[in-house]
Every structure is written in structure tokens, then in C-alpha cells.
């Protein structure tokens, strides 16, 4: 995923293994420690949503940049109110965006609009609801106490010029884009997106729309993978299909490795006679980092690093395994390579007890439901094996249950991953 070398030397895998299989946590570390950041590019702000900021952004000016009127009304000198003055001559109108007028005397007022600069010589705004405006005079209709800077958003009260507004690594969503715009940035430096190639393997797979025979299977994984990548804002996503043929696989993968920073394969990483992916990748100089993770589903997952630093993910072909491994490993790895700051993981309590005995992490699909207090719970929705992806429709994601308890009671809190 990237392409420049460097970075700390990752720990040897022999020190990372728990029993014979690597754990999900260590698999994640093994992947992320082998990636270096993607390059930086400068993009117009309108093209940056979903991107990762790769520079600090500082306040261009004080915020607000001037004493800002917050109500439509009149601006007066509060000393006049304290003297008991109730009627003011209206001297002029101060609109938003206009340079400041100056109050002639404390018996005068200036009509002001929300967003205007506070006129010079005034320090207090009386809202239009508390006034009668007639014949060039404003008369107070209520007992108005005019404390200084009443209804004025003081210059610099939200932030001072030069303060750090957004840190490198920030994910750019609508509020962050607005902050960058407020700092006067027409373009910002963001991570380049990786070019991702999604490759399905398997002689049995038939494209949706094509005629299909009893013993054939629809090619659905690539649709799930590309949908997930696109939902995360990745646009440089291609896909391909290769039959279970060693020579063809070698030729196509060699090509994809020259043009992509990330290759995501589905299928062909188990122990079957036609599971050719690890073998072919090794022939192409992709170094195996691990093969198999102590998890269900998705145990046969393979990961390696190509000769130019390409990240190569061999996801098991079973559709539930594919999707779970994609969300658990590939998506965070891409975020890591883009230099995105890590968010704390989302954690939820199980809405019902779960029993799972094998010494493996259990990725269990869930529907997130809310109780009468509005609290979210993860309601288990187990598929009928790792081939049953029909039951995934309508689920929100999955929880990760680390091995140990065997029975996980209702209320057991654990990490949840959303599709
Ligand atoms: P594999 O990992 O190649 O042994 O595949 C495991 C199972 O997943 C087999 O039943 C495959 O038919 C199925 N499978 C593999 N790739 C896909 C795909 N792209 N779409 C749907 N099912 C698939
Ligand atoms: Mg296969």
C-alpha cells in the first residue's frame, strides 16, 4: 500500500503467534506494521470529503474575526441605558458585510442586522422585538438592561488566529470541511487514494445476468467488496475474475500488481486442490506475512506484501468470511495507509447470550436494536454457516467475541464492526 519502504521493522511473526494461529489482533498489527503511508496530494476542498487530511490547519483569523452582532435590532452605548435613556435617534443602518459605522453620540442608535460588525462607539444590541421603530426614532418597549456586549459575539471568543483547528490524520467530513473553508483553504493536502483491484477466483462463478447451471454459483463477493470500498469513499476500485488456473492466475495477478497498491482476492486460499492463490502469489514475489487466523469465519485468510510494497489480501471465498475479513482487516489497513487517525472502536453489549466453544475468535453478525431508553444493543443474528450470506441482509455488522468464556451472557460488551 505503499510504495515507499521505510518505517519501523515489524516484529518477526514467530513472536506474534498464539498457539499455532495468529490472533485477529496480532493479524491486524502484522498487516498495519507493514504498511507505509500513501503519498500526499493537494485537492480542491470540494473533492476532499471522506479523505484524510495530511497537514495541520490553523485559524486564518480570530473567530469571529470582529465583534459580531447576533440579533437584528439597534446598537447603542450601554452607558446611555444605565442613565435611563429610553428613546434614541436612529442614525443609520449597519448591514452584514459593510464596514463599521460610528455612533455620533450616546443619544443615537444604529440599526443593525445579524452578522454585522458592531458599530464603533456602541457596545450593546437591543433586539428589534423590544423596540418601536418610527419616524427615525427607536423607543424601548421593555425594561432593557444594557450590559456591555449584550447580544454581541465577541471577536476571538471561539478561537484565536493561529490556533490549531484540524490535525493531520483527521478524517474530512462536513464539519471539518467547513472548518477548513473558514480557515481560507481553497485546497488541502490529503492522502492519495490507493488503487485497489478486487479479484474473484473460482471456476464455478457466474456473473449476474449471465445464464447459470445447477452446479454453478453467482459471483457475489466482488459486488460486496466493491460496495464496501465505495461506501468508504474509495473510488479507484477495479474488479476482475480469474478461473482456477495457475497460469492465468499468475498472468493476471502479475498485471494487477504492477498497477495497484492493494489487491483483494476472494477464494482460493484454503486447502483444496484448486486453492492456488498462495502458491501463485509466492511465485510472483509476494511475501507471505501470515496464512490463517484463529477466527471463525474466515480462518484461511492470507496476507502478504508484494515486491513494491503492495498489500495483498487473500480472503476466503465463503461470502460471510469474505465480508467479515474485509471489514475487520482490509478497511482498517487502507485507513492506516492513508494516515487516518484511529477512532476508538465502537463497543456494544449483547442483547442475548451466545455460546461458542472453539478456541477461536467468533465474528457474529448482529442487528443493532434500541431499548425503551434508546440504548443500543447488539442482537445476535447468526448465519447458517459461513456460506449463508442471505441472512446477512438486514444486519448492521458483526461483533468480535474473543475465545474464552464459551458462553457470553446478555450484556457482554465487545467490539462491533459495521458493514
Ligand atoms: P473458496 O474459498 O474458493 O474455496 O470458496 C469457498 C466457497 O465460496 C465456495 O462455495 C465458493 O463457490 C464460494 N465463493 C467463492 N468466491 C465467491 C464469489 N466471488 N461469490 C460468491 N461465492 C463465492
Ligand atoms: Mg474457489
Coordinates of C-alpha atoms and ligand atoms in Angstrom, one line a residue:
X1 CA 0.0 0.0 0.0
X2 CA 2.6 1.9 -0.2
X3 CA 5.2 2.0 -2.1
X4 CA 7.9 3.7 -0.2
X5 CA 9.9 1.5 2.1
X6 CA 10.9 2.7 5.5
X7 CA 9.0 2.6 8.8
X8 CA 9.9 0.5 11.8
X9 CA 10.8 -3.1 11.2
X10 CA 7.9 -5.2 12.1
X11 CA 8.3 -7.9 14.7
X12 CA 9.0 -11.4 13.3
X13 CA 5.9 -13.4 13.0
X14 CA 7.2 -16.2 15.2
X15 CA 6.9 -13.9 18.2
X16 CA 3.3 -13.0 17.3
X17 CA 1.7 -16.4 17.2
X18 CA -0.7 -17.5 19.9
X19 CA -0.6 -21.3 19.8
X20 CA -0.4 -22.2 16.2
X21 CA -2.5 -19.5 14.7
X22 CA -2.2 -15.7 14.8
X23 CA -5.0 -13.9 16.6
X24 CA -7.1 -11.3 14.9
X25 CA -5.5 -8.5 16.9
X26 CA -2.0 -9.7 16.0
X27 CA -3.0 -10.2 12.4
X28 CA -4.2 -6.6 12.3
X29 CA -0.9 -5.4 13.8
X30 CA 1.1 -7.6 11.4
X31 CA -0.7 -6.0 8.5
X32 CA -0.6 -2.4 9.7
X33 CA 3.0 -2.6 10.7
X34 CA 4.0 -3.5 7.2
X35 CA 2.2 -0.6 5.5
X36 CA 3.7 2.8 5.0
X37 CA 1.7 5.9 4.3
X38 CA 0.3 6.6 0.8
X39 CA 1.6 9.7 -0.9
X40 CA 0.0 13.2 -0.4
X41 CA -1.8 15.2 -2.9
X42 CA -3.3 18.7 -2.9
X43 CA -7.0 18.7 -3.8
X44 CA -9.7 21.4 -4.1
X45 CA -11.8 21.4 -0.9
X46 CA -14.9 20.2 -2.8
X47 CA -13.2 16.9 -3.6
X48 CA -11.9 16.1 -0.1
X49 CA -14.9 14.7 1.7
X50 CA -14.1 11.2 3.0
X51 CA -10.4 11.9 2.6
X52 CA -7.7 12.0 5.2
X53 CA -6.1 15.4 6.0
X54 CA -2.3 15.3 5.7
X55 CA -1.5 18.8 7.1
X56 CA -2.4 20.8 10.1
X57 CA -4.8 23.6 9.5
X58 CA -4.6 26.8 11.6
X59 CA -7.1 29.6 12.1
X60 CA -6.6 32.3 9.5
X61 CA -8.1 34.9 11.7
X62 CA -9.7 35.3 15.1
X63 CA -13.1 33.6 15.2
X64 CA -15.3 35.5 15.0
X65 CA -13.0 37.9 13.2
X66 CA -14.8 41.0 14.5
X67 CA -17.3 41.8 17.3
X68 CA -20.3 40.3 15.6
X69 CA -24.0 41.3 16.1
X70 CA -26.1 38.3 16.9
X71 CA -29.6 39.9 16.7
X72 CA -31.5 42.2 14.4
X73 CA -32.1 45.4 16.4
X74 CA -30.3 48.6 17.3
X75 CA -26.8 49.1 18.6
X76 CA -26.4 51.7 21.4
X77 CA -23.9 52.7 24.0
X78 CA -24.9 50.8 27.2
X79 CA -23.9 53.8 29.3
X80 CA -27.0 55.6 27.9
X81 CA -29.2 52.7 29.1
X82 CA -27.7 52.9 32.5
X83 CA -28.6 56.7 32.5
X84 CA -32.2 55.7 31.9
X85 CA -32.4 56.8 28.2
X86 CA -35.4 55.1 26.5
X87 CA -35.6 56.8 23.1
X88 CA -32.8 57.0 20.6
X89 CA -32.4 58.8 17.3
X90 CA -31.7 56.3 14.5
X91 CA -28.6 57.5 12.8
X92 CA -28.2 54.8 10.1
X93 CA -28.2 51.2 9.2
X94 CA -25.3 48.7 9.7
X95 CA -25.7 45.7 7.4
X96 CA -23.7 42.5 7.4
X97 CA -20.6 42.8 5.3
X98 CA -20.5 46.6 5.4
X99 CA -17.6 48.4 7.1
X100 CA -18.4 49.7 10.6
X101 CA -20.3 52.9 11.1
X102 CA -19.6 55.2 14.1
X103 CA -22.2 56.2 16.7
X104 CA -22.4 60.0 16.7
X105 CA -23.4 60.3 20.4
X106 CA -24.9 58.1 23.1
X107 CA -28.3 59.5 22.4
X108 CA -28.1 57.9 18.9
X109 CA -28.6 54.3 17.8
X110 CA -27.7 52.4 14.6
X111 CA -30.0 49.8 13.2
X112 CA -28.1 46.6 12.9
X113 CA -28.6 43.2 11.2
X114 CA -27.4 39.8 12.4
X115 CA -23.9 39.1 11.3
X116 CA -22.9 42.8 11.0
X117 CA -19.9 44.3 12.7
X118 CA -20.7 46.1 16.0
X119 CA -20.7 49.8 15.1
X120 CA -17.9 51.9 16.7
X121 CA -18.9 53.6 19.9
X122 CA -21.7 51.1 20.6
X123 CA -21.4 48.1 22.8
X124 CA -24.8 46.6 23.1
X125 CA -27.6 45.3 20.9
X126 CA -31.3 45.7 21.8
X127 CA -33.3 43.2 19.8
X128 CA -36.0 44.5 17.4
X129 CA -38.7 42.7 19.5
X130 CA -38.0 45.2 22.4
X131 CA -38.4 48.3 20.2
X132 CA -40.8 50.5 18.5
X133 CA -39.2 52.0 15.4
X134 CA -41.0 55.0 14.0
X135 CA -40.1 58.4 12.5
X136 CA -36.4 57.9 12.7
X137 CA -36.6 57.1 16.4
X138 CA -36.3 53.8 18.4
X139 CA -38.3 53.6 21.6
X140 CA -37.7 50.8 24.1
X141 CA -40.9 48.9 24.9
X142 CA -39.5 46.9 27.7
X143 CA -37.2 47.4 30.7
X144 CA -33.9 46.8 28.9
X145 CA -30.8 46.3 30.9
X146 CA -27.9 47.1 28.6
X147 CA -24.9 45.3 29.8
X148 CA -21.8 45.7 27.7
X149 CA -21.6 43.2 24.8
X150 CA -25.1 42.0 25.2
X151 CA -26.0 40.1 22.0
X152 CA -22.5 40.5 20.7
X153 CA -20.4 37.5 19.7
X154 CA -17.0 38.8 20.8
X155 CA -14.1 38.8 18.4
X156 CA -11.8 35.8 19.1
X157 CA -14.2 34.2 21.6
X158 CA -14.5 30.9 19.6
X159 CA -10.8 30.7 18.7
X160 CA -7.7 32.8 18.2
X161 CA -5.8 33.4 15.0
X162 CA -3.1 30.7 14.6
X163 CA -4.7 28.1 16.8
X164 CA -4.7 24.6 15.5
X165 CA -8.1 23.8 14.1
X166 CA -7.6 20.4 12.4
X167 CA -4.7 18.0 12.9
X168 CA -3.1 15.9 10.2
X169 CA -4.8 12.5 10.1
X170 CA -8.3 14.0 10.6
X171 CA -11.0 12.4 8.5
X172 CA -12.7 15.1 6.5
X173 CA -16.4 15.1 7.0
X174 CA -18.8 18.0 6.5
X175 CA -17.9 19.9 9.8
X176 CA -14.2 19.5 9.1
X177 CA -14.6 20.7 5.5
X178 CA -16.4 23.8 6.9
X179 CA -13.6 24.5 9.3
X180 CA -11.0 24.2 6.5
X181 CA -13.1 26.6 4.4
X182 CA -13.3 29.0 7.3
X183 CA -9.5 29.0 7.5
X184 CA -9.4 30.2 3.9
X185 CA -8.2 26.9 2.5
X186 CA -9.2 26.5 -1.2
X187 CA -7.2 23.3 -1.5
X188 CA -5.9 21.0 1.2
X189 CA -3.3 18.3 1.3
X190 CA -4.8 14.8 1.6
X191 CA -3.7 11.2 1.2
X192 CA -3.9 9.9 -2.3
X193 CA -6.3 7.0 -2.5
X194 CA -4.8 3.6 -3.2
X195 CA -5.7 1.9 -6.4
X196 CA -7.5 -1.3 -5.3
X197 CA -8.0 -4.3 -7.5
X198 CA -10.7 -6.8 -6.4
X199 CA -10.2 -10.3 -7.9
X200 CA -12.6 -13.2 -7.6
X201 CA -11.3 -16.7 -8.3
X202 CA -13.3 -19.9 -9.0
X203 CA -14.4 -21.9 -12.0
X204 CA -17.9 -22.1 -10.5
X205 CA -18.6 -18.4 -10.5
X206 CA -21.1 -16.8 -13.0
X207 CA -21.7 -13.1 -13.4
X208 CA -25.2 -11.8 -12.5
X209 CA -27.2 -11.5 -15.7
X210 CA -25.4 -14.5 -17.4
X211 CA -27.1 -17.9 -17.9
X212 CA -26.3 -20.2 -15.0
X213 CA -26.3 -24.0 -14.5
X214 CA -27.3 -26.0 -11.4
X215 CA -23.8 -26.6 -10.2
X216 CA -22.6 -23.0 -10.7
X217 CA -22.7 -20.1 -8.3
X218 CA -23.3 -16.4 -8.7
X219 CA -20.3 -14.2 -8.4
X220 CA -21.4 -12.1 -5.5
X221 CA -18.3 -11.4 -3.4
X222 CA -16.8 -8.8 -5.7
X223 CA -20.0 -6.9 -5.5
X224 CA -19.9 -6.9 -1.7
X225 CA -16.3 -5.9 -1.7
X226 CA -16.5 -3.1 -4.1
X227 CA -19.7 -1.8 -2.4
X228 CA -17.9 -1.7 0.9
X229 CA -14.9 0.1 -0.6
X230 CA -17.0 2.6 -2.4
X231 CA -19.1 3.2 0.7
X232 CA -15.9 4.2 2.5
X233 CA -15.2 6.8 -0.2
X234 CA -12.7 4.8 -2.2
X235 CA -13.1 5.5 -5.9
X236 CA -10.1 3.9 -7.5
X237 CA -11.5 0.4 -7.4
X238 CA -11.4 -2.2 -10.2
X239 CA -12.5 -5.8 -10.4
X240 CA -11.6 -8.9 -12.3
X241 CA -12.4 -12.6 -12.3
X242 CA -9.9 -15.4 -12.8
X243 CA -10.6 -19.1 -13.2
X244 CA -8.8 -21.7 -11.0
X245 CA -6.0 -22.0 -13.5
X246 CA -2.4 -21.5 -12.3
X247 CA -1.1 -19.9 -15.5
X248 CA -4.0 -17.5 -15.9
X249 CA -3.9 -16.5 -12.2
X250 CA -0.2 -15.8 -12.4
X251 CA -0.5 -13.7 -15.6
X252 CA -3.5 -11.7 -14.3
X253 CA -2.1 -11.1 -10.8
X254 CA 1.3 -10.1 -12.2
X255 CA -0.5 -7.4 -14.2
X256 CA -2.7 -6.2 -11.3
X257 CA 0.4 -6.0 -9.0
X258 CA 2.0 -3.6 -11.4
X259 CA -0.9 -1.2 -11.5
X260 CA -2.4 -1.4 -8.0
X261 CA -1.3 -0.7 -4.4
X262 CA -3.9 -3.0 -2.9
X263 CA -5.1 -6.4 -4.3
X264 CA -8.0 -8.0 -2.6
X265 CA -8.7 -11.6 -3.7
X266 CA -11.6 -13.7 -2.8
X267 CA -11.4 -17.5 -2.8
X268 CA -8.6 -20.0 -3.5
X269 CA -6.8 -19.7 -0.1
X270 CA -8.0 -22.9 1.6
X271 CA -6.5 -26.4 1.4
X272 CA -8.4 -27.6 -1.8
X273 CA -6.6 -28.8 -4.9
X274 CA -7.6 -25.7 -6.7
X275 CA -6.8 -23.2 -4.0
X276 CA -3.9 -21.8 -6.0
X277 CA -3.7 -18.2 -4.7
X278 CA -0.9 -18.5 -2.0
X279 CA 1.3 -20.5 -4.4
X280 CA 0.9 -18.1 -7.3
X281 CA 1.4 -15.1 -5.1
X282 CA 4.7 -16.6 -3.8
X283 CA 5.8 -17.2 -7.4
X284 CA 5.2 -13.5 -8.1
X285 CA 7.4 -12.5 -5.2
X286 CA 4.6 -11.6 -2.8
X287 CA 5.9 -12.4 0.7
X288 CA 3.6 -14.2 2.9
X289 CA 3.1 -12.5 6.3
X290 CA 0.5 -14.9 7.6
X291 CA -1.8 -17.6 6.4
X292 CA -4.8 -18.5 8.7
X293 CA -6.1 -16.6 11.7
X294 CA -7.6 -18.0 14.9
X295 CA -11.1 -16.9 13.9
X296 CA -14.4 -18.1 12.6
X297 CA -15.5 -17.5 10.0
X298 CA -12.5 -16.6 7.8
X299 CA -9.8 -18.8 9.2
X300 CA -8.0 -19.4 5.9
X301 CA -7.2 -15.7 5.3
X302 CA -3.9 -15.0 3.8
X303 CA -1.9 -11.7 3.8
X304 CA 1.3 -10.8 2.0
X305 CA 3.4 -7.9 0.8
X306 CA 4.4 -7.6 -2.8
X307 CA 7.8 -6.6 -4.2
X308 CA 6.9 -2.9 -4.4
X309 CA 5.1 -2.9 -1.1
X310 CA 1.7 -3.8 -2.5
X311 CA -0.7 -5.1 0.2
X312 CA -2.2 -8.4 -1.0
X313 CA -5.2 -9.8 0.9
X314 CA -6.3 -13.3 0.2
X315 CA -9.8 -13.5 1.6
X316 CA -11.6 -16.9 1.9
X317 CA -14.3 -17.2 -0.7
X318 CA -17.2 -18.1 1.6
X319 CA -19.3 -14.9 1.3
X320 CA -19.7 -14.3 5.1
X321 CA -15.9 -14.9 5.6
X322 CA -15.1 -12.5 2.7
X323 CA -17.1 -9.7 4.1
X324 CA -16.1 -10.1 7.7
X325 CA -12.4 -10.3 6.8
X326 CA -12.7 -7.3 4.5
X327 CA -14.3 -5.2 7.3
X328 CA -12.0 -6.5 10.0
X329 CA -8.7 -6.2 8.2
X330 CA -8.7 -4.6 4.8
X331 CA -10.7 -1.5 5.6
X332 CA -8.6 -0.6 8.7
X333 CA -5.4 -1.3 6.7
X334 CA -6.4 1.2 4.0
X335 CA -7.3 3.8 6.6
X336 CA -3.9 3.2 8.3
X337 CA -2.1 3.5 4.9
X338 CA -3.9 6.8 4.3
X339 CA -2.6 8.1 7.7
X340 CA -6.1 8.3 9.2
X341 CA -6.2 8.8 13.0
X342 CA -7.7 5.8 14.6
X343 CA -11.1 6.2 16.2
X344 CA -11.7 4.2 19.4
X345 CA -13.6 1.1 18.4
X346 CA -17.3 1.0 18.8
X347 CA -18.4 -1.3 21.7
X348 CA -21.8 -2.7 22.4
X349 CA -23.5 -5.1 24.8
X350 CA -25.0 -8.4 23.5
X351 CA -28.8 -8.4 23.6
X352 CA -28.9 -12.2 24.1
X353 CA -26.5 -14.8 25.4
X354 CA -24.3 -16.6 22.9
X355 CA -22.5 -19.9 23.2
X356 CA -19.4 -20.6 21.1
X357 CA -16.8 -23.1 22.3
X358 CA -13.9 -23.4 19.7
X359 CA -10.7 -21.6 20.7
X360 CA -11.2 -19.1 18.0
X361 CA -12.4 -15.5 17.9
X362 CA -16.1 -15.6 16.8
X363 CA -17.4 -13.0 14.4
X364 CA -21.1 -12.9 14.9
X365 CA -23.5 -10.9 12.7
X366 CA -25.8 -8.6 14.7
X367 CA -28.7 -6.3 14.3
X368 CA -28.3 -3.2 16.4
X369 CA -31.6 -2.5 18.3
X370 CA -32.6 0.1 20.7
X371 CA -34.4 -0.5 24.0
X372 CA -37.1 1.8 25.5
X373 CA -34.3 4.1 26.9
X374 CA -32.8 4.4 23.4
X375 CA -29.7 2.4 24.3
X376 CA -28.2 0.4 21.5
X377 CA -27.8 -3.4 21.9
X378 CA -26.2 -5.9 19.6
X379 CA -28.7 -8.6 18.8
X380 CA -27.1 -11.8 17.5
X381 CA -28.2 -12.9 14.1
X382 CA -26.0 -16.0 13.4
X383 CA -25.8 -17.1 9.8
X384 CA -26.3 -20.7 8.9
X385 CA -22.6 -21.3 8.4
X386 CA -20.1 -19.1 6.5
X387 CA -21.8 -19.8 3.2
X388 CA -25.1 -18.3 4.3
X389 CA -24.9 -14.7 3.3
X390 CA -28.6 -14.4 2.6
X391 CA -29.1 -13.9 6.4
X392 CA -26.6 -11.0 6.4
X393 CA -29.1 -8.8 4.5
X394 CA -30.6 -6.5 7.1
X395 CA -27.9 -7.0 9.7
X396 CA -25.8 -4.0 10.7
X397 CA -22.4 -5.6 11.1
X398 CA -20.8 -8.1 13.4
X399 CA -19.3 -8.4 16.9
X400 CA -16.0 -9.9 17.7
X401 CA -16.1 -12.4 20.6
X402 CA -12.7 -13.4 21.8
X403 CA -12.3 -17.0 22.8
X404 CA -12.6 -18.0 26.5
X405 CA -16.0 -17.6 28.1
X406 CA -17.7 -20.3 25.9
X407 CA -20.9 -18.7 27.0
X408 CA -21.2 -14.9 26.5
X409 CA -24.0 -13.6 28.7
X410 CA -26.5 -11.0 27.7
X411 CA -24.8 -7.6 28.5
X412 CA -21.4 -8.9 27.5
X413 CA -19.7 -5.8 26.0
X414 CA -17.5 -6.2 22.9
X415 CA -16.3 -4.6 19.7
X416 CA -18.7 -4.1 16.9
X417 CA -17.8 -3.6 13.3
X418 CA -20.4 -2.1 10.9
X419 CA -20.7 -3.3 7.3
Ligands
LIG1 P1 -13.0 -21.0 -1.9 O1 -12.5 -20.1 -0.8 O2 -12.5 -20.6 -3.2 O3 -12.8 -22.4 -1.5 O4 -14.6 -20.8 -1.9 C1 -15.4 -21.1 -0.8 C2 -16.8 -21.0 -1.2 O5 -17.2 -19.7 -1.5 C3 -17.2 -21.8 -2.4 O6 -18.5 -22.4 -2.2 C4 -17.3 -20.8 -3.5 O7 -18.2 -21.2 -4.5 C5 -17.8 -19.6 -2.8 N1 -17.3 -18.4 -3.4 C6 -16.0 -18.1 -3.8 N2 -15.9 -16.9 -4.4 C7 -17.2 -16.4 -4.5 C8 -17.7 -15.2 -5.0 N3 -17.0 -14.3 -5.6 N4 -19.0 -15.1 -4.9 C9 -19.8 -16.0 -4.3 N5 -19.4 -17.1 -3.8 C10 -18.0 -17.4 -3.9
LIG2 MG1 -12.5 -21.4 -5.1

